[in-house]
Coordinates of C-alpha atoms in Angstrom, one line a residue:
M73 CA 121.4 78.3 105.3
G74 CA 122.6 76.1 108.1
D75 CA 125.6 78.4 108.8
I76 CA 123.2 81.3 109.4
L77 CA 120.9 79.3 111.6
H78 CA 123.8 78.0 113.7
A79 CA 125.1 81.6 114.2
L80 CA 121.8 83.1 115.4
P81 CA 122.4 82.4 119.1
A82 CA 125.9 83.9 118.9
A83 CA 124.6 87.0 117.2
A84 CA 122.0 87.4 120.0
S85 CA 124.7 86.9 122.6
L86 CA 126.9 89.6 121.0
K87 CA 124.0 92.1 121.0
H88 CA 123.2 91.3 124.6
G89 CA 126.8 91.7 125.6
F90 CA 127.2 95.0 123.8
P91 CA 123.7 96.6 124.1
G92 CA 124.9 100.0 122.9
C93 CA 126.4 98.6 119.7
L94 CA 124.9 98.1 116.3
V95 CA 125.1 94.5 115.0
N96 CA 125.6 94.3 111.3
W97 CA 125.3 91.0 109.5
I98 CA 126.6 90.5 106.0
V99 CA 124.8 87.7 104.1
E100 CA 124.1 86.5 100.6
P101 CA 120.7 87.9 99.5
R102 CA 119.2 84.5 99.0
W103 CA 119.4 83.9 102.8
A104 CA 118.5 87.4 104.0
P105 CA 114.9 86.4 104.7
L106 CA 116.1 84.3 107.6
L107 CA 117.2 87.5 109.4
A108 CA 114.0 89.5 108.7
G109 CA 112.8 91.2 111.9
N110 CA 115.6 89.8 114.0
P111 CA 115.6 91.9 117.2
F112 CA 119.4 91.3 117.7
V113 CA 120.4 92.4 114.2
D114 CA 120.3 96.1 113.5
R115 CA 121.3 96.0 109.8
V116 CA 121.6 93.3 107.2
I117 CA 124.2 94.0 104.4
P118 CA 123.6 92.0 101.2
F119 CA 126.6 90.4 99.7
N120 CA 126.0 89.2 96.1
R121 CA 129.3 87.8 95.1
H122 CA 128.1 86.7 91.7
T123 CA 127.8 90.1 90.1
R124 CA 130.1 93.1 89.9
A125 CA 127.3 95.4 91.1
G126 CA 126.6 93.2 94.1
L127 CA 130.3 93.1 95.0
A128 CA 130.5 96.9 94.6
R129 CA 127.5 97.5 96.8
A130 CA 128.8 95.3 99.6
W131 CA 132.2 97.0 99.4
H132 CA 130.7 100.4 99.6
E133 CA 128.5 99.5 102.6
L134 CA 131.4 97.9 104.4
R135 CA 133.7 100.9 103.8
E136 CA 131.3 103.6 104.7
E137 CA 131.1 102.4 108.3
R138 CA 133.8 102.2 111.0
F139 CA 133.3 98.9 112.8
D140 CA 134.8 98.2 116.2
F141 CA 135.4 94.5 115.4
A142 CA 134.3 91.7 113.1
V143 CA 133.5 88.1 113.9
D144 CA 133.7 85.3 111.2
F145 CA 131.5 82.5 112.3
Q146 CA 131.7 80.7 108.9
G147 CA 135.4 80.1 108.9
L148 CA 135.9 80.2 105.2
I149 CA 138.4 82.2 103.1
K150 CA 135.6 84.2 101.5
S151 CA 134.0 85.2 104.8
A152 CA 137.5 86.1 106.2
L153 CA 138.1 88.4 103.3
V154 CA 134.8 90.1 103.8
A155 CA 135.7 90.7 107.4
C156 CA 139.0 92.2 106.2
A157 CA 137.1 94.5 103.9
A158 CA 135.3 96.0 106.9
R159 CA 138.6 97.8 107.9
T160 CA 138.3 96.8 111.6
D161 CA 141.3 96.5 113.9
R162 CA 140.2 93.2 115.4
I163 CA 138.8 90.1 113.6
Y164 CA 137.7 87.2 115.7
G165 CA 137.7 83.8 114.1
F166 CA 138.4 80.1 114.7
H167 CA 141.9 78.7 115.1
R168 CA 143.2 77.0 111.9
S169 CA 142.7 73.6 113.6
I170 CA 138.9 74.3 113.8
A171 CA 138.2 76.6 110.9
R172 CA 136.5 74.9 108.0
E173 CA 139.2 76.3 105.7
P174 CA 142.4 76.5 107.7
L175 CA 143.8 79.3 105.6
A176 CA 141.0 81.6 106.7
A177 CA 142.7 81.8 110.1
L178 CA 145.6 83.8 108.5
F179 CA 143.2 86.8 108.4
Y180 CA 142.2 86.8 112.0
S181 CA 143.8 88.9 114.7
D182 CA 142.2 86.8 117.5
K183 CA 141.9 83.0 117.0
A184 CA 139.7 80.9 119.2
R185 CA 140.3 77.3 120.1
T186 CA 136.9 76.1 121.2
R187 CA 136.0 73.0 123.3
A188 CA 132.5 72.6 122.1
V189 CA 131.7 70.0 119.4
H190 CA 128.4 71.3 117.9
R191 CA 128.7 74.3 115.6
V192 CA 126.1 76.3 117.6
D193 CA 128.1 75.9 120.8
R194 CA 131.4 76.7 118.9
N195 CA 129.9 79.9 117.6
L196 CA 128.8 80.8 121.2
E197 CA 132.3 80.2 122.4
L198 CA 133.7 82.5 119.6
A199 CA 131.2 85.2 120.6
A200 CA 132.3 84.9 124.2
R201 CA 135.9 85.4 123.0
A202 CA 134.8 88.6 121.3
G203 CA 133.3 89.8 124.5
A204 CA 129.7 88.4 124.8
S205 CA 129.4 87.8 128.5
T206 CA 126.2 85.7 128.4
A207 CA 125.2 82.9 126.0
L208 CA 121.7 83.3 124.7
R209 CA 120.5 80.2 123.0
S210 CA 117.9 82.1 121.0
F211 CA 116.7 81.4 117.5
P212 CA 114.6 84.4 116.5
L213 CA 113.0 83.6 113.1
P214 CA 110.4 85.4 111.1
P215 CA 106.8 84.0 110.7
G216 CA 107.3 83.2 107.0
R217 CA 104.7 83.5 104.3
S218 CA 102.1 81.1 103.0
E219 CA 103.0 80.0 99.5
G220 CA 101.3 77.3 97.4
A221 CA 98.9 74.7 98.6
L222 CA 99.4 72.7 101.7
P223 CA 97.1 70.0 103.2
D224 CA 94.3 71.4 105.4
G225 CA 95.0 69.0 108.2
A226 CA 98.1 67.5 109.7
F227 CA 101.0 66.7 107.4
V228 CA 104.6 65.6 107.6
L229 CA 107.1 67.9 105.8
A230 CA 110.3 66.7 104.2
S231 CA 113.0 68.5 102.3
P232 CA 114.9 65.8 100.4
L233 CA 117.7 67.8 98.8
S234 CA 120.9 68.9 100.4
G235 CA 124.1 70.8 99.5
W236 CA 125.7 67.6 98.3
R237 CA 124.3 64.2 97.3
A238 CA 126.1 62.0 99.8
K239 CA 123.9 63.4 102.6
Q240 CA 120.6 62.7 100.8
W241 CA 118.2 59.9 101.5
P242 CA 117.0 58.0 98.4
L243 CA 113.9 59.7 96.8
E244 CA 112.2 56.3 96.4
F245 CA 112.4 55.9 100.2
Y246 CA 110.2 58.9 100.7
G247 CA 107.6 57.2 98.5
R248 CA 107.7 54.1 100.7
L249 CA 107.5 56.3 103.9
A250 CA 104.6 58.2 102.4
E251 CA 102.7 55.0 101.7
R252 CA 102.9 53.9 105.3
L253 CA 102.0 57.4 106.6
H254 CA 98.9 57.5 104.4
R255 CA 97.8 53.9 105.1
E256 CA 98.5 53.7 108.9
A257 CA 98.4 57.2 110.2
G258 CA 96.2 59.0 107.6
I259 CA 98.8 61.8 107.2
P260 CA 100.2 62.9 103.9
L261 CA 103.9 63.5 103.3
V262 CA 104.8 66.8 101.7
L263 CA 108.1 67.3 99.8
N264 CA 109.4 70.8 99.8
G265 CA 112.1 72.4 97.6
P266 CA 112.8 75.5 95.7
P267 CA 110.9 76.1 92.4
W268 CA 113.9 75.2 90.2
E269 CA 114.0 71.7 91.7
R270 CA 110.5 70.8 90.4
A271 CA 111.8 68.1 88.0
A272 CA 113.9 66.5 90.7
L273 CA 111.1 66.2 93.2
T274 CA 108.2 65.4 90.9
G275 CA 106.8 61.9 90.6
V276 CA 107.6 60.5 94.0
P277 CA 104.6 58.1 94.7
D278 CA 102.0 59.1 97.4
T279 CA 103.7 62.4 98.2
E280 CA 102.5 66.0 97.7
L281 CA 104.8 68.7 96.2
H282 CA 105.3 72.1 97.8
L283 CA 107.7 74.4 96.0
S284 CA 108.5 77.7 97.8
S285 CA 111.0 80.4 98.7
I286 CA 112.7 80.6 102.1
E287 CA 109.6 82.4 103.5
G288 CA 107.3 79.6 102.3
L289 CA 109.6 77.0 103.8
I290 CA 109.5 78.8 107.2
D291 CA 105.7 78.9 107.1
A292 CA 105.4 75.2 106.0
T293 CA 107.8 74.1 108.7
R294 CA 105.8 76.0 111.4
R295 CA 102.6 74.4 110.2
A296 CA 103.9 70.8 109.9
A297 CA 102.9 68.2 112.4
A298 CA 106.4 66.7 112.1
V299 CA 109.5 66.9 109.9
V300 CA 111.7 64.4 108.3
G301 CA 115.1 65.7 107.2
V302 CA 118.7 65.1 106.3
D303 CA 121.8 67.2 107.2
S304 CA 120.7 70.4 105.4
G305 CA 119.3 73.9 106.0
P306 CA 115.6 72.9 106.2
L307 CA 116.4 70.4 109.0
H308 CA 118.3 73.0 111.0
L309 CA 115.4 75.4 110.5
A310 CA 113.0 72.8 111.9
A311 CA 115.3 72.3 114.9
A312 CA 115.5 76.1 115.4
L313 CA 111.7 76.2 115.5
G314 CA 111.5 73.3 117.9
R315 CA 109.5 71.1 115.5
P316 CA 109.3 67.4 116.3
G317 CA 110.5 64.8 113.8
V318 CA 113.3 62.5 112.6
A319 CA 116.7 63.5 111.3
I320 CA 118.5 61.0 109.0
F321 CA 122.3 61.1 109.1
G322 CA 125.0 59.2 107.3
P323 CA 128.5 60.5 106.5
T324 CA 128.3 63.7 108.5
D325 CA 128.6 63.8 112.2
P326 CA 125.4 64.7 114.1
A327 CA 127.4 65.7 117.1
Q328 CA 128.8 68.6 115.0
T329 CA 126.0 69.4 112.6
G330 CA 123.0 67.5 114.0
P331 CA 119.7 69.2 114.8
Y332 CA 120.2 71.4 117.9
G333 CA 117.8 71.4 120.8
G334 CA 116.5 67.9 121.1
S335 CA 113.2 68.1 119.3
L336 CA 114.3 65.8 116.5
L337 CA 115.4 62.2 116.9
V338 CA 118.6 61.3 114.9
L339 CA 118.8 58.0 113.1
R340 CA 122.3 57.0 112.0
S341 CA 123.7 53.6 111.0
A342 CA 126.2 52.1 113.4
D343 CA 128.4 51.5 110.4
A344 CA 128.6 55.2 109.4
A345 CA 132.0 56.8 109.2
T346 CA 132.3 60.5 109.4
S347 CA 133.3 62.2 106.1
Y348 CA 132.8 65.6 104.7
K349 CA 133.9 64.7 101.1
R350 CA 131.3 66.1 98.7
R351 CA 130.7 62.9 96.8
N352 CA 128.0 63.0 94.1
E353 CA 126.4 59.7 95.0
I354 CA 124.2 58.8 98.0
D355 CA 126.3 57.3 100.8
P356 CA 125.5 53.7 101.5
T357 CA 124.9 54.4 105.2
M358 CA 122.0 56.7 104.2
R359 CA 120.4 53.8 102.4
A360 CA 120.9 51.7 105.5
I361 CA 118.2 53.8 107.3
T362 CA 115.0 52.1 106.0
P363 CA 111.6 53.8 105.5
D364 CA 110.2 51.4 108.0
A365 CA 112.7 52.6 110.6
V366 CA 111.9 56.2 109.9
F367 CA 108.1 55.5 110.2
E368 CA 108.5 53.7 113.5
A369 CA 110.6 56.6 114.9
L370 CA 108.2 59.2 113.5
L371 CA 104.9 57.7 114.8
P372 CA 105.3 58.5 118.5
R373 CA 106.3 62.0 117.6
L374 CA 103.1 62.5 115.6
A375 CA 101.1 61.2 118.5
Q376 CA 102.7 63.8 120.8
R377 CA 103.0 66.6 118.3
T378 CA 103.1 70.2 119.6
Y379 CA 102.8 73.6 117.8
P380 CA 104.9 76.7 118.1
A381 CA 103.8 79.0 120.9
D382 CA 103.1 81.9 118.5
C383 CA 100.6 79.7 116.7
L384 CA 98.4 79.0 119.8
A385 CA 95.1 80.8 120.0

């Protein structure tokens, strides 16, 4: 999810730089709703790598077109192989010193060494290498769809889960944060997650549970007064929508994968050391960020909360 959100400005820049070209985006079906109605993407090609039928369909759609070039923003072996399947003469990707999986660079005809640190800006530099003359820092996202019950008034939204557990904030901390929000600000804390994570998110004291699809998450994020997040897709969604709030970081580097755009305040322990090892236990530096610290950082953002322009009457 985060990879797609971080590539939105680069895709917009490519479309702007090549206005007569059709921009095709190949994506796993689960994340396709993020691209619905995107004015810079002409066609979304689903890539379900978990079934033979899904692989066959993606292969057919890639082979039936003749692409001028491909750009691999993900920098993984799987995404590089997909670019190769498109039968294009040029594949733009990151140099092996930057690619997330260095072996992916073996498949690229043009390898970019970028100066930028954040992944959004790295993707923009890669798009420029492919010919995008102007960088558009645009995050076009669909309106989403209302799913389930949400509070009638203001609420804070949190998505506690992440791709790997080391980046998560302890669930019991959300309960302590919710208690202060309710007692001192009169605002509930809503925990969001996919339906299959009901058991993991149920039972956190003083919180409300909101289970939804991607469309429901987009809608809830747009409606939230503020957001509390960790280094995961929902946090980057909130940043792309310009929502206020607090981002809690530990082992991962916010300079690279922090919320883009400045609407969210990053809290990170001074003792945190950057590591992308997918450990299955919460990193101690995540526990070092206390619920009280998050509440104090969140309170002024609640007082100055704003709403997306497309929600104004």
